[in-house]
Amino acid sequence: MKLKIALLPGDGIGPEVTKQAVKVLDTIAEKFNHTIEYQTADVGAIAIDKTGNPLPDETLKICADADAILFGAIGDPKYDNDPSAKVRPEQGLLKLRKSLGLFANIRPLTTYASLIHKSNLKEAVIKGTDFVIYRELTSGIYFGEKELSDDGNTAVDICKYTTEEINRIAHLAFKSAQVRRKKLTLVDKANVLETSRLWRKCVTKIATEYPDVSLDFLFVDNAAMQIILNPTQFDVILTENLFGDIISDEASVISGSIGLLASASIGYHTALFEPIHGSYPQAKGKNIANPVASILSAAMLLEHFKLYKEAGLIKEAVEKSLELNICTVDINSESLFKTDDIGEFIMDYIQFPQDYKVNPNNIHIGKSTII
Ligand code: IPM
Ligand code: MN
């Protein structure tokens, strides 16, 4: 297969984790005889610094012309700490999602046998957790009208949803449930919000087209508690933009680190693949960030093109790295492995799954024993 990928490394740790994902994709391409071409473009704070625009036209064009987009991270403290900033890095990502019609953000969550005992949560609670969040991505309060009064004392963010916006992602979520464990949970705040009541109405109606899927509802405050209390009850979670943003960060604690979670954003045009984590500016350039979320985003990209064997091998390599404790400090605070060591190991495993070059005798000391 021939793939043209737009690479948007972005800010903070974005470039260093994306670099590992590209190394992994190249290794896959070589092994399975695919051709992958990349076009790199600026987005976020780096794009503001260069052009004044967090999503330059040229970047949007490169994305629209590509088969898929691999996105790094976005954000910079110099904007976070300045409430009066007129342009913000995040606007680049939001505009990209909107322009490409990426209305569904899919965030799978699983547990790794080798990490379960290290979690902040009890092993008995999280064992067997396997769910996926379908987060609406191009509407709701993120995109409603915003206003700040002239005197600066009143601010407004409108949350607006149409039936069309709800229905299109609901169908995707039901279809996903059909090939999973056939359970869909709509997370909303229908006891308070009109938009949530519309979500319930639409989703209840659509459910009749998917009689094999059982549907239930949870208020988001309760859902936030249930995700930690009893995560194995979930199969597919469907929710609106802001709630999905919040509960997916929360859910990452179950896996062990937000540095492990990948996502796919799909819609009408080119699909985009990105870690769910942010730009982690404190770690920028230190080679300590976890590249697994970016590498698994690359695996989701391959799955999007039905390259299941290739994606499967990446996931197997990631599992092996975790099993061997070849991980960054977010997972094992004593680890001496760096961002690029993880990338190297995963590449090596992909090339030689039976004979990857690691000295298992030294792994317990957290030394870089990739040879
Ligand atoms: C995410 C991020 C973004 C969001 C930010 C960077 C705008 O937190 O993808 O979850 O809120 O959607
Ligand atoms: Mn987020």
mmCIF file of C-alpha atoms and ligand atoms in Angstrom, residues 74 90 93-94 97 105 107 135 137 142 241 245 248-249 274-277, ligand 1:
data_model
loop_
_atom_site.group_PDB
_atom_site.id
_atom_site.type_symbol
_atom_site.label_atom_id
_atom_site.label_comp_id
_atom_site.label_asym_id
_atom_site.label_seq_id
_atom_site.Cartn_x
_atom_site.Cartn_y
_atom_site.Cartn_z
ATOM 1 C CA ILE A 74 -0.271 21.135 21.090
ATOM 2 C CA GLU A 90 -5.190 24.964 20.745
ATOM 3 C CA LEU A 93 -6.150 21.794 16.546
ATOM 4 C CA LEU A 94 -9.775 22.845 16.943
ATOM 5 C CA ARG A 97 -10.804 19.126 13.504
ATOM 6 C CA ASN A 105 -12.851 10.897 18.367
ATOM 7 C CA ARG A 107 -10.289 6.583 22.431
ATOM 8 C CA ARG A 135 -16.236 11.511 21.972
ATOM 9 C CA LEU A 137 -15.332 16.315 18.475
ATOM 10 C CA TYR A 142 -15.962 23.884 22.335
ATOM 11 C CA ASN A 241 -17.189 16.895 23.391
ATOM 12 C CA ASP A 245 -12.334 15.237 27.025
ATOM 13 C CA SER A 248 -10.876 10.137 28.870
ATOM 14 C CA ASP A 249 -8.073 11.737 30.893
ATOM 15 C CA GLU A 274 -3.027 11.495 17.927
ATOM 16 C CA PRO A 275 -2.108 10.658 21.496
ATOM 17 C CA ILE A 276 -4.676 11.830 24.015
ATOM 18 C CA HIS A 277 -1.954 13.467 26.107
HETATM 19 C C1 IPM B 1 -7.499 16.630 23.678
HETATM 20 C C2 IPM B 1 -6.923 17.933 24.129
HETATM 21 C C3 IPM B 1 -7.546 19.078 23.332
HETATM 22 C C4 IPM B 1 -9.035 19.072 23.620
HETATM 23 C C5 IPM B 1 -6.938 20.457 23.585
HETATM 24 C C6 IPM B 1 -5.452 20.474 23.352
HETATM 25 C C7 IPM B 1 -7.628 21.520 22.784
HETATM 26 O O1 IPM B 1 -7.084 18.114 25.497
HETATM 27 O O2 IPM B 1 -7.373 16.301 22.486
HETATM 28 O O3 IPM B 1 -8.096 15.920 24.505
HETATM 29 O O4 IPM B 1 -9.483 19.623 24.621
HETATM 30 O O5 IPM B 1 -9.767 18.493 22.820
#
